[in-house]
């Protein structure tokens, strides 16, 4: 058996097996969403960079979230669009493994950044008088760099375990990009350790942080209800609800995808869920923060007024 095995040098992404007309429709629709993702996150980055009023810890972390969302979308969506145009287009082994690594790196980093942003809101509302001391620029930079470093290192663990596996066929990855679980199913060896590490990694960056953020938001809610000023309470609710929406969308879809059951009819459903996770989440994040945040809307108005002047 081993003598007849040949090493796979390229993969074919199954994507969404639809008729040609539907694929062209989806190509146009998803291309529009991708452009909106680039524009939305680009506008958020531009506003935070150019408006000095947004040079605060909260918007510092939001700028990093925008960068991750841009990278996150760029690591999967272009390949999906190409696959819609040419379904049988092969992907090289190196390209597929690189995409897996980049997707995991950005996904882990976004998980950790959302936890850091929750901590920032917790300090701002629960310890307002000590906020500037606790969330100094040195602390903010350390938290942001730590999120990026740990995100990449966690992805590197999966990459080190994935590379030694032999791939001898079939070549078809049952996904719209080189998602790690779908790639592992093509290995001609026991992948129990890999799957266990994927589950362990998901629990460490999803379930644990999710529980801690839920507890912190309970404390935040109690603190907000104690605020006497109606305007102060409304501002606190506005900033926290924006982050809570983004947090819920990202963590909800990720937990269902990687911690939920991996057998039965749920496989195809999770493929579509991951489509929402990788395409719509990065597009919705800037919309949520801009529509529900008065400071971002005010900065956008000032920027438009300057352009007109």
CSV table of C-alpha atoms in Angstrom, one decimal:
chain,number,residue,atom,x,y,z
A,1,UNK,CA,0.0,0.0,0.0
A,2,UNK,CA,2.7,2.5,1.0
A,3,UNK,CA,4.6,1.7,-2.2
A,4,UNK,CA,1.6,2.6,-4.3
A,5,UNK,CA,1.0,6.0,-2.5
A,6,UNK,CA,1.9,9.1,-4.4
A,7,UNK,CA,2.3,12.5,-2.8
A,8,UNK,CA,-0.4,15.1,-3.6
A,9,UNK,CA,1.1,18.3,-5.0
A,10,UNK,CA,-2.2,20.3,-5.4
A,11,UNK,CA,-5.8,20.4,-4.1
A,12,UNK,CA,-9.1,21.2,-5.7
A,13,UNK,CA,-11.6,23.2,-3.6
A,14,UNK,CA,-15.1,21.8,-3.9
A,15,UNK,CA,-16.6,25.1,-2.8
A,16,UNK,CA,-20.4,25.4,-3.4
A,17,UNK,CA,-21.5,22.9,-6.1
A,18,UNK,CA,-24.1,25.1,-7.9
A,19,UNK,CA,-25.1,25.7,-11.5
A,20,UNK,CA,-23.1,28.2,-13.5
A,21,UNK,CA,-25.8,31.0,-13.4
A,22,UNK,CA,-26.0,30.8,-9.6
A,23,UNK,CA,-22.2,30.8,-9.3
A,24,UNK,CA,-21.9,34.0,-11.4
A,25,UNK,CA,-24.6,35.6,-9.3
A,26,UNK,CA,-22.8,34.7,-6.1
A,27,UNK,CA,-19.5,35.9,-7.6
A,28,UNK,CA,-21.0,39.4,-8.2
A,29,UNK,CA,-22.6,39.5,-4.8
A,30,UNK,CA,-19.6,38.3,-2.8
A,31,UNK,CA,-17.3,40.6,-4.8
A,32,UNK,CA,-19.5,43.5,-3.7
A,33,UNK,CA,-19.4,42.4,-0.1
A,34,UNK,CA,-15.6,42.0,-0.3
A,35,UNK,CA,-15.2,45.6,-1.7
A,36,UNK,CA,-17.5,46.9,1.1
A,37,UNK,CA,-15.3,45.0,3.7
A,38,UNK,CA,-12.1,46.7,2.3
A,39,UNK,CA,-13.8,50.1,2.2
A,40,UNK,CA,-15.5,49.9,5.6
A,41,UNK,CA,-12.4,48.8,7.5
A,42,UNK,CA,-10.2,51.2,5.4
A,43,UNK,CA,-12.5,54.1,6.5
A,44,UNK,CA,-12.3,53.0,10.1
A,45,UNK,CA,-8.5,52.9,9.9
A,46,UNK,CA,-8.3,56.3,8.2
A,47,UNK,CA,-10.6,58.0,10.7
A,48,UNK,CA,-8.7,56.7,13.7
A,49,UNK,CA,-5.3,57.7,12.1
A,50,UNK,CA,-6.4,61.2,11.0
A,51,UNK,CA,-8.7,62.3,13.8
A,52,UNK,CA,-6.8,63.1,17.1
A,53,UNK,CA,-10.0,62.7,19.1
A,54,UNK,CA,-10.0,59.0,18.3
A,55,UNK,CA,-6.5,58.5,19.7
A,56,UNK,CA,-7.7,56.6,22.7
A,57,UNK,CA,-7.1,53.0,23.8
A,58,UNK,CA,-10.6,51.9,22.7
A,59,UNK,CA,-10.0,53.1,19.1
A,60,UNK,CA,-6.4,51.9,19.2
A,61,UNK,CA,-7.7,48.3,19.6
A,62,UNK,CA,-10.4,49.0,17.1
A,63,UNK,CA,-7.8,49.9,14.5
A,64,UNK,CA,-6.0,46.6,15.1
A,65,UNK,CA,-9.4,44.8,14.8
A,66,UNK,CA,-9.9,46.6,11.4
A,67,UNK,CA,-6.4,45.4,10.2
A,68,UNK,CA,-7.2,41.8,11.3
A,69,UNK,CA,-10.6,41.9,9.5
A,70,UNK,CA,-8.9,43.1,6.3
A,71,UNK,CA,-6.2,40.4,6.5
A,72,UNK,CA,-8.8,37.8,7.6
A,73,UNK,CA,-11.1,38.5,4.6
A,74,UNK,CA,-8.1,38.7,2.1
A,75,UNK,CA,-6.8,35.3,3.2
A,76,UNK,CA,-10.0,33.5,2.1
A,77,UNK,CA,-12.4,35.5,0.0
A,78,UNK,CA,-10.2,36.0,-3.2
A,79,UNK,CA,-9.7,32.2,-3.4
A,80,UNK,CA,-13.4,31.7,-3.0
A,81,UNK,CA,-14.2,34.2,-5.8
A,82,UNK,CA,-11.6,32.6,-8.1
A,83,UNK,CA,-13.2,29.2,-7.3
A,84,UNK,CA,-16.7,30.5,-8.3
A,85,UNK,CA,-15.3,31.7,-11.6
A,86,UNK,CA,-13.3,28.5,-12.2
A,87,UNK,CA,-14.5,25.6,-10.0
A,88,UNK,CA,-11.9,23.1,-11.0
A,89,UNK,CA,-8.9,25.5,-10.6
A,90,UNK,CA,-6.3,23.6,-8.5
A,91,UNK,CA,-4.5,25.1,-5.5
A,92,UNK,CA,-0.9,24.1,-4.9
A,93,UNK,CA,0.0,22.2,-1.7
A,94,UNK,CA,2.2,25.1,-0.5
A,95,UNK,CA,-0.5,27.6,-1.3
A,96,UNK,CA,-3.2,25.6,0.5
A,97,UNK,CA,-1.1,25.1,3.7
A,98,UNK,CA,-0.2,28.8,3.7
A,99,UNK,CA,-3.8,29.8,3.5
A,100,UNK,CA,-4.6,27.5,6.4
A,101,UNK,CA,-1.8,29.1,8.5
A,102,UNK,CA,-2.9,32.7,7.6
A,103,UNK,CA,-6.6,32.0,8.3
A,104,UNK,CA,-5.8,30.4,11.7
A,105,UNK,CA,-3.3,33.2,12.6
A,106,UNK,CA,-5.9,36.0,11.9
A,107,UNK,CA,-8.8,34.1,13.5
A,108,UNK,CA,-6.8,33.5,16.7
A,109,UNK,CA,-5.6,37.1,16.8
A,110,UNK,CA,-9.2,38.4,16.4
A,111,UNK,CA,-10.4,36.2,19.2
A,112,UNK,CA,-7.7,37.6,21.6
A,113,UNK,CA,-8.2,41.2,20.4
A,114,UNK,CA,-11.9,41.0,21.2
A,115,UNK,CA,-11.1,39.8,24.7
A,116,UNK,CA,-8.6,42.7,25.1
A,117,UNK,CA,-11.3,45.1,23.9
A,118,UNK,CA,-13.7,43.7,26.5
A,119,UNK,CA,-11.1,44.2,29.2
A,120,UNK,CA,-10.7,47.8,28.0
A,121,UNK,CA,-14.5,48.5,28.3
A,122,UNK,CA,-14.5,46.8,31.7
A,123,UNK,CA,-11.8,49.1,33.0
A,124,UNK,CA,-13.4,52.2,31.4
A,125,UNK,CA,-16.7,51.6,33.1
A,126,UNK,CA,-15.8,49.8,36.3
A,127,UNK,CA,-12.7,51.9,37.1
A,128,UNK,CA,-13.2,55.2,35.3
A,129,UNK,CA,-11.0,57.3,37.6
A,130,UNK,CA,-8.0,54.9,37.2
A,131,UNK,CA,-8.7,54.2,33.5
A,132,UNK,CA,-5.8,56.4,32.1
A,133,UNK,CA,-3.4,54.8,34.6
A,134,UNK,CA,-4.4,51.2,34.0
A,135,UNK,CA,-4.8,51.5,30.2
A,136,UNK,CA,-1.6,53.4,29.5
A,137,UNK,CA,-0.2,53.4,26.0
A,138,UNK,CA,2.5,51.0,27.1
A,139,UNK,CA,-0.1,48.5,28.4
A,140,UNK,CA,-2.2,48.9,25.2
A,141,UNK,CA,0.8,48.3,23.0
A,142,UNK,CA,1.7,45.2,25.1
A,143,UNK,CA,-1.8,43.8,24.9
A,144,UNK,CA,-2.0,44.3,21.1
A,145,UNK,CA,1.4,42.8,20.4
A,146,UNK,CA,0.6,39.9,22.7
A,147,UNK,CA,-2.6,39.2,20.8
A,148,UNK,CA,-0.8,39.1,17.5
A,149,UNK,CA,2.1,37.0,18.7
A,150,UNK,CA,0.0,34.4,20.5
A,151,UNK,CA,-2.4,34.3,17.5
A,152,UNK,CA,0.5,33.5,15.1
A,153,UNK,CA,2.1,31.0,17.6
A,154,UNK,CA,-1.1,29.1,18.1
A,155,UNK,CA,-1.4,28.8,14.3
A,156,UNK,CA,2.2,27.7,14.1
A,157,UNK,CA,1.5,24.8,16.4
A,158,UNK,CA,-1.2,23.5,14.0
A,159,UNK,CA,1.1,24.1,11.0
A,160,UNK,CA,4.0,22.0,12.6
A,161,UNK,CA,1.6,19.2,13.2
A,162,UNK,CA,0.0,19.4,9.8
A,163,UNK,CA,3.2,19.5,7.6
A,164,UNK,CA,4.5,16.0,8.4
A,165,UNK,CA,1.2,14.3,7.4
A,166,UNK,CA,1.3,12.4,4.1
A,167,UNK,CA,-1.4,13.3,1.5
A,168,UNK,CA,-1.8,10.7,-1.2
A,169,UNK,CA,-5.4,11.4,-2.4
A,170,UNK,CA,-8.1,12.3,-2.9
A,171,UNK,CA,-7.4,15.9,-3.8
A,172,UNK,CA,-10.8,17.5,-3.3
A,173,UNK,CA,-11.1,19.7,-0.2
A,174,UNK,CA,-14.8,19.9,0.8
A,175,UNK,CA,-14.7,23.6,1.5
A,176,UNK,CA,-14.4,27.0,-0.2
A,177,UNK,CA,-10.9,27.5,1.2
A,178,UNK,CA,-8.2,25.3,2.8
A,179,UNK,CA,-9.9,25.0,6.2
A,180,UNK,CA,-7.9,22.9,8.5
A,181,UNK,CA,-10.5,20.3,9.4
A,182,UNK,CA,-11.3,19.8,5.7
A,183,UNK,CA,-7.6,19.4,4.8
A,184,UNK,CA,-7.0,17.0,7.7
A,185,UNK,CA,-9.7,14.6,6.2
A,186,UNK,CA,-7.5,14.1,3.1
A,187,UNK,CA,-4.4,13.0,5.1
A,188,UNK,CA,-3.4,9.3,4.6
A,189,UNK,CA,-2.5,8.9,8.3
A,190,UNK,CA,-4.0,9.1,11.8
A,191,UNK,CA,-5.0,12.7,12.4
A,192,UNK,CA,-6.3,12.1,16.0
A,193,UNK,CA,-3.6,14.3,17.5
A,194,UNK,CA,-4.3,17.1,15.0
A,195,UNK,CA,-8.0,17.1,15.6
A,196,UNK,CA,-7.5,17.0,19.4
A,197,UNK,CA,-5.2,20.0,19.1
A,198,UNK,CA,-7.7,21.9,16.9
A,199,UNK,CA,-10.4,21.2,19.6
A,200,UNK,CA,-8.0,22.2,22.4
A,201,UNK,CA,-7.1,25.4,20.6
A,202,UNK,CA,-10.7,26.2,20.0
A,203,UNK,CA,-11.5,25.7,23.7
A,204,UNK,CA,-8.5,27.8,24.8
A,205,UNK,CA,-9.3,30.8,22.5
A,206,UNK,CA,-13.1,30.5,22.3
A,207,UNK,CA,-14.8,28.9,25.2
A,208,UNK,CA,-12.5,30.1,28.0
A,209,UNK,CA,-12.4,33.8,26.8
A,210,UNK,CA,-16.1,33.7,26.0
A,211,UNK,CA,-16.9,32.7,29.6
A,212,UNK,CA,-14.6,35.4,31.0
A,213,UNK,CA,-16.1,38.1,28.8
A,214,UNK,CA,-19.7,37.1,29.7
A,215,UNK,CA,-18.7,37.5,33.4
A,216,UNK,CA,-17.0,40.8,32.8
A,217,UNK,CA,-20.1,42.2,30.9
A,218,UNK,CA,-22.3,41.2,33.8
A,219,UNK,CA,-20.1,43.4,36.0
A,220,UNK,CA,-20.2,46.1,33.3
A,221,UNK,CA,-24.0,46.0,33.2
A,222,UNK,CA,-24.2,46.4,37.0
A,223,UNK,CA,-21.8,49.3,36.8
A,224,UNK,CA,-23.8,51.0,34.0
A,225,UNK,CA,-27.0,50.7,35.9
A,226,UNK,CA,-25.4,52.5,38.8
A,227,UNK,CA,-24.5,55.6,36.6
A,228,UNK,CA,-26.8,58.4,37.7
A,229,UNK,CA,-26.4,60.5,34.5
A,230,UNK,CA,-28.8,59.4,31.7
A,231,UNK,CA,-26.3,60.7,29.1
A,232,UNK,CA,-23.4,58.8,30.7
A,233,UNK,CA,-25.5,55.7,30.9
A,234,UNK,CA,-26.5,56.0,27.2
A,235,UNK,CA,-22.9,56.6,26.1
A,236,UNK,CA,-21.7,53.5,28.1
A,237,UNK,CA,-24.5,51.4,26.6
A,238,UNK,CA,-23.6,52.6,23.1
A,239,UNK,CA,-19.9,51.7,23.2
A,240,UNK,CA,-20.5,48.4,25.0
A,241,UNK,CA,-23.4,47.3,22.8
A,242,UNK,CA,-21.2,47.8,19.6
A,243,UNK,CA,-18.5,45.6,21.0
A,244,UNK,CA,-21.0,43.1,22.3
A,245,UNK,CA,-22.6,42.7,18.9
A,246,UNK,CA,-19.2,42.2,17.2
A,247,UNK,CA,-18.1,39.8,20.0
A,248,UNK,CA,-21.3,37.8,19.8
A,249,UNK,CA,-21.2,37.4,16.0
A,250,UNK,CA,-17.6,36.3,15.9
A,251,UNK,CA,-17.6,34.0,18.9
A,252,UNK,CA,-21.0,32.6,18.3
A,253,UNK,CA,-20.2,31.3,14.7
A,254,UNK,CA,-16.7,30.2,15.7
A,255,UNK,CA,-17.9,28.1,18.7
A,256,UNK,CA,-20.6,26.4,16.7
A,257,UNK,CA,-18.1,25.7,13.9
A,258,UNK,CA,-15.2,24.4,15.9
A,259,UNK,CA,-16.5,23.2,19.3
A,260,UNK,CA,-19.9,21.8,18.1
A,261,UNK,CA,-20.4,18.2,16.8
A,262,UNK,CA,-18.4,17.4,13.6
A,263,UNK,CA,-20.5,14.6,12.2
A,264,UNK,CA,-23.9,14.1,10.5
A,265,UNK,CA,-25.6,16.7,8.3
A,266,UNK,CA,-24.0,19.6,10.2
A,267,UNK,CA,-20.9,19.5,8.0
A,268,UNK,CA,-22.5,21.4,5.1
A,269,UNK,CA,-24.2,23.7,7.5
A,270,UNK,CA,-20.9,24.6,9.1
A,271,UNK,CA,-19.5,25.4,5.7
A,272,UNK,CA,-22.1,28.1,5.2
A,273,UNK,CA,-21.7,29.2,8.7
A,274,UNK,CA,-18.0,29.7,8.1
A,275,UNK,CA,-18.8,31.6,5.0
A,276,UNK,CA,-20.7,34.1,7.2
A,277,UNK,CA,-17.8,34.0,9.7
A,278,UNK,CA,-15.1,34.9,7.1
A,279,UNK,CA,-17.1,37.1,4.7
A,280,UNK,CA,-19.9,38.9,6.5
A,281,UNK,CA,-18.3,39.4,10.0
A,282,UNK,CA,-15.4,41.6,8.6
A,283,UNK,CA,-17.9,43.6,6.6
A,284,UNK,CA,-20.4,44.1,9.4
A,285,UNK,CA,-17.8,45.1,12.1
A,286,UNK,CA,-17.1,48.6,10.7
A,287,UNK,CA,-20.8,49.1,10.1
A,288,UNK,CA,-21.7,48.2,13.7
A,289,UNK,CA,-19.0,50.5,15.1
A,290,UNK,CA,-19.9,53.4,12.8
A,291,UNK,CA,-23.7,53.2,13.1
A,292,UNK,CA,-23.8,52.7,16.9
A,293,UNK,CA,-20.9,54.9,17.9
A,294,UNK,CA,-21.5,58.7,18.0
A,295,UNK,CA,-17.7,59.5,18.1
A,296,UNK,CA,-17.1,57.6,14.9
A,297,UNK,CA,-20.0,59.2,13.2
A,298,UNK,CA,-18.9,62.6,14.4
A,299,UNK,CA,-15.3,62.0,13.1
A,300,UNK,CA,-16.7,60.9,9.7
A,301,UNK,CA,-18.8,64.1,9.5
A,302,UNK,CA,-15.7,66.2,10.3
A,303,UNK,CA,-13.7,64.4,7.7
A,304,UNK,CA,-16.4,64.9,5.0
A,305,UNK,CA,-16.7,68.6,6.0
A,306,UNK,CA,-13.0,69.1,5.6
A,307,UNK,CA,-13.1,67.4,2.1
A,308,UNK,CA,-15.9,69.7,1.0
A,309,UNK,CA,-14.1,72.8,2.3
